[in-house]
Short mmCIF file of C-alpha atoms in Angstrom, two decimals:
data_model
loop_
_atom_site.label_atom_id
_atom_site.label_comp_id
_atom_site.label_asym_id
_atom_site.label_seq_id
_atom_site.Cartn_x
_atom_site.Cartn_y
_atom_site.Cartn_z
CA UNK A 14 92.58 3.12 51.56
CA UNK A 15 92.85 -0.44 49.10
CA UNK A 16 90.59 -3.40 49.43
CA UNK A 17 90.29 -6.66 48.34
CA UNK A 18 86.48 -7.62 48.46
CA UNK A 19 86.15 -11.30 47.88
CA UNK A 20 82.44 -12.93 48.04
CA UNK A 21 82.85 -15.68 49.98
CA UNK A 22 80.25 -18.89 51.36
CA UNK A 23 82.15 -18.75 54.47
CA UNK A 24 85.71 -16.98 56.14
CA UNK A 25 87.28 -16.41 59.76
CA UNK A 26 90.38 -15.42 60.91
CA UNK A 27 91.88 -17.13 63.84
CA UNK A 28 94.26 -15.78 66.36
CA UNK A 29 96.67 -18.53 68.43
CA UNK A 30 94.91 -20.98 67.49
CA UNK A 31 91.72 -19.60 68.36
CA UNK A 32 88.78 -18.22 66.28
CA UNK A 33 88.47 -14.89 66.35
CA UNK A 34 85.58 -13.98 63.87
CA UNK A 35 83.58 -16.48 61.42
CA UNK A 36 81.00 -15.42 59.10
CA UNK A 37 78.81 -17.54 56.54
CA UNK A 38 77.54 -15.73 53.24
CA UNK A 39 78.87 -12.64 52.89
CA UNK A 40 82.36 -10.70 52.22
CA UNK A 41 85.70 -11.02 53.25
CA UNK A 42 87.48 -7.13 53.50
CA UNK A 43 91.20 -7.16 53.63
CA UNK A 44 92.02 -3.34 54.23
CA UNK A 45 95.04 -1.32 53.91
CA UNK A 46 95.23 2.03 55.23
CA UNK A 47 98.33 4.69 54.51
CA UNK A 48 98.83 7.35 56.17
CA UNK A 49 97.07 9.94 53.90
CA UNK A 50 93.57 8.19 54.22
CA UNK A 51 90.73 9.68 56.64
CA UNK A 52 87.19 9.18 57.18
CA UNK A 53 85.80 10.18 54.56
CA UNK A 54 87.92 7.60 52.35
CA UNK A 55 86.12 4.73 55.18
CA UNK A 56 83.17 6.59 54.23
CA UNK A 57 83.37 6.17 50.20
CA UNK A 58 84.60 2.44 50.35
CA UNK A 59 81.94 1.71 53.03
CA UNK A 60 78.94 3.03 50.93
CA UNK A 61 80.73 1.16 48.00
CA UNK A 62 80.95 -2.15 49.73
CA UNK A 63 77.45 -2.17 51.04
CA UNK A 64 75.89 -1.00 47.60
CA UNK A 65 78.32 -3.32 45.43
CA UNK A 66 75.50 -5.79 43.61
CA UNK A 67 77.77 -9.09 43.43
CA UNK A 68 75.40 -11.48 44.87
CA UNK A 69 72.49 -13.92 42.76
CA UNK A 70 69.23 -12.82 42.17
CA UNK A 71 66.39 -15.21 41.49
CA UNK A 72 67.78 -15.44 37.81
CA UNK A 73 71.24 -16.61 39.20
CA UNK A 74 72.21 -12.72 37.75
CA UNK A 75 74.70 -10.79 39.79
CA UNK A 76 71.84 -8.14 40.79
CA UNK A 77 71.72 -7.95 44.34
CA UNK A 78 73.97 -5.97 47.31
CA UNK A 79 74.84 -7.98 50.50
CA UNK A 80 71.80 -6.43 52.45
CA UNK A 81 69.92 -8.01 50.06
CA UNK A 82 71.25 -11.27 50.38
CA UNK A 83 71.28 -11.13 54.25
CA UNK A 84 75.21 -11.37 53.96
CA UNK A 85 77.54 -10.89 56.85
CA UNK A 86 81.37 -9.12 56.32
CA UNK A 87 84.82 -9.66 58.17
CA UNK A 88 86.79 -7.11 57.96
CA UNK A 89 91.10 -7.93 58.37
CA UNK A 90 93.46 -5.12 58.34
CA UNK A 91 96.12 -6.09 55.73
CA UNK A 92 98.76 -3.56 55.79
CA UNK A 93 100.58 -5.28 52.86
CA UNK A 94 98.34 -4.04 50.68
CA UNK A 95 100.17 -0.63 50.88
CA UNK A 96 103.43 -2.06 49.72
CA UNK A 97 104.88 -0.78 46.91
CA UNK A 98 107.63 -2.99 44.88
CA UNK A 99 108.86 -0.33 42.18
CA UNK A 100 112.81 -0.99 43.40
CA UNK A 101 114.01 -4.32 43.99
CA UNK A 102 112.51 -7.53 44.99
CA UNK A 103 111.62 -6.57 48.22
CA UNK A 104 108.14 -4.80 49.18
CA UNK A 105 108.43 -1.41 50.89
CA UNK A 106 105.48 -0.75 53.18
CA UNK A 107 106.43 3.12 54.22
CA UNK A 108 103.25 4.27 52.62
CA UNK A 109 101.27 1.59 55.00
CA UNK A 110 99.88 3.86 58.22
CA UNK A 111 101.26 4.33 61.36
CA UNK A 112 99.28 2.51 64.44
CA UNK A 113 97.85 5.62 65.74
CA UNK A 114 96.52 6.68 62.51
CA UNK A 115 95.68 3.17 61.29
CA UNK A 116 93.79 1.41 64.41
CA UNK A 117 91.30 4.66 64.73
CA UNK A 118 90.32 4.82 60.98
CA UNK A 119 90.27 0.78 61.01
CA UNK A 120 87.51 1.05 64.26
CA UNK A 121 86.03 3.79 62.19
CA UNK A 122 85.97 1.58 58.80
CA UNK A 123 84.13 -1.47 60.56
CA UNK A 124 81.75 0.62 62.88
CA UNK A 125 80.42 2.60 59.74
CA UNK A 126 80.59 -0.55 58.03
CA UNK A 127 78.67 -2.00 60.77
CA UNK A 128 75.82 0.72 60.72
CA UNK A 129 75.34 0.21 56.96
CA UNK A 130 75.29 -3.29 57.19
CA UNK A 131 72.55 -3.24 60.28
CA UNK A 132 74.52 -5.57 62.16
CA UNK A 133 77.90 -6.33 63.60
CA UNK A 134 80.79 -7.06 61.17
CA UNK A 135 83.31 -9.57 62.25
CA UNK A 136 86.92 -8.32 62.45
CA UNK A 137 90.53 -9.67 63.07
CA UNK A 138 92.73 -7.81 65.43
CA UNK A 139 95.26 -5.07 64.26
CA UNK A 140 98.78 -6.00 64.37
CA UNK A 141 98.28 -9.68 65.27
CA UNK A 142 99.87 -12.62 63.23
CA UNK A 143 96.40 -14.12 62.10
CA UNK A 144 95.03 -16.87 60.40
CA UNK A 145 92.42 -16.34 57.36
CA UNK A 146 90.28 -18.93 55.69
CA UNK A 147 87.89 -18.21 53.10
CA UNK A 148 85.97 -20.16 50.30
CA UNK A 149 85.59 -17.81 47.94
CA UNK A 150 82.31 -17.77 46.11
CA UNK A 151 82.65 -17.44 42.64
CA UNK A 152 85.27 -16.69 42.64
CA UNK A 153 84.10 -12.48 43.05
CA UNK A 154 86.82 -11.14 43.88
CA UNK A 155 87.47 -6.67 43.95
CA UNK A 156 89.62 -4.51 44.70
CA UNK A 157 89.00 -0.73 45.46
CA UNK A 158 91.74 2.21 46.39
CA UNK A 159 90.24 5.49 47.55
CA UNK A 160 92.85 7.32 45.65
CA UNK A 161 91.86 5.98 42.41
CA UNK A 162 87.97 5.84 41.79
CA UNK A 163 87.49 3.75 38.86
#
């Protein structure tokens, strides 16, 4: 699994012209899944994502983790994140995840996420052409791949 975590003032994704999700303070998840990933990948990046200390403390320090800034997340499934351009000019996405291996570990990824967070996460919808807007705060931006733990 790859993310980009970007700390953002405010995001949403919108969905035919209507808005799906919005959040205020908080971070914006895109997530790419392949098909190699499981839970306990969602499980790593979700302990990761809720412990990651990117947000001011009283010294204007990076030193505190989004529960302690009373942050919200949206989470977007971004299945370009997978693609690979090693030949050519054009992306390859074959390592991206099938639907029916994607959409459960997504669910799984933003209900965990969810629990961790001790309140609902705001999400896009898997497969659909959306819409994202985000000022990103900072700018923080980080990106994490479960297959390479640095």
């Amino acid at each position: 699994m790859r993310v980009v975590i970007q700390r953002v003032s405010h995001a949403s994704v919108t969905i035919n012209g209507t808005c799906k999700s919005a959040i205020k303070k908080g971070f914006l998840v895109l997530l790419g899944i392949e098909e190699a990933d499981n839970q306990e990948d969602a499980d790593w990046l979700c302990k990761k994502i809720i412990g990651l200390r990117v947000f001011d403390d009283e010294n204007g320090v990076m030193n505190k983790s989004i529960l302690e800034a009373g942050g919200d997340i949206l989470v977007v499934s971004q299945f370009t994140l997978m693609a690979s351009t090693k030949k050519g000019n054009r992306p390859s996405y074959i390592r991206a995840a099938r639907h029916e291996t994607a959409i459960p570990l997504y669910e799984y990824f933003c209900n965990e996420l969810s629990i961790g967070l001790g309140k609902q996460v705001g999400t896009g919808e898997f497969g659909a052409d959306m819409k994202v807007e985000l000022l990103n705060d900072g700018p923080v931006t980080i990106c994490m791949d479960t297959k390479n733990k640095e």
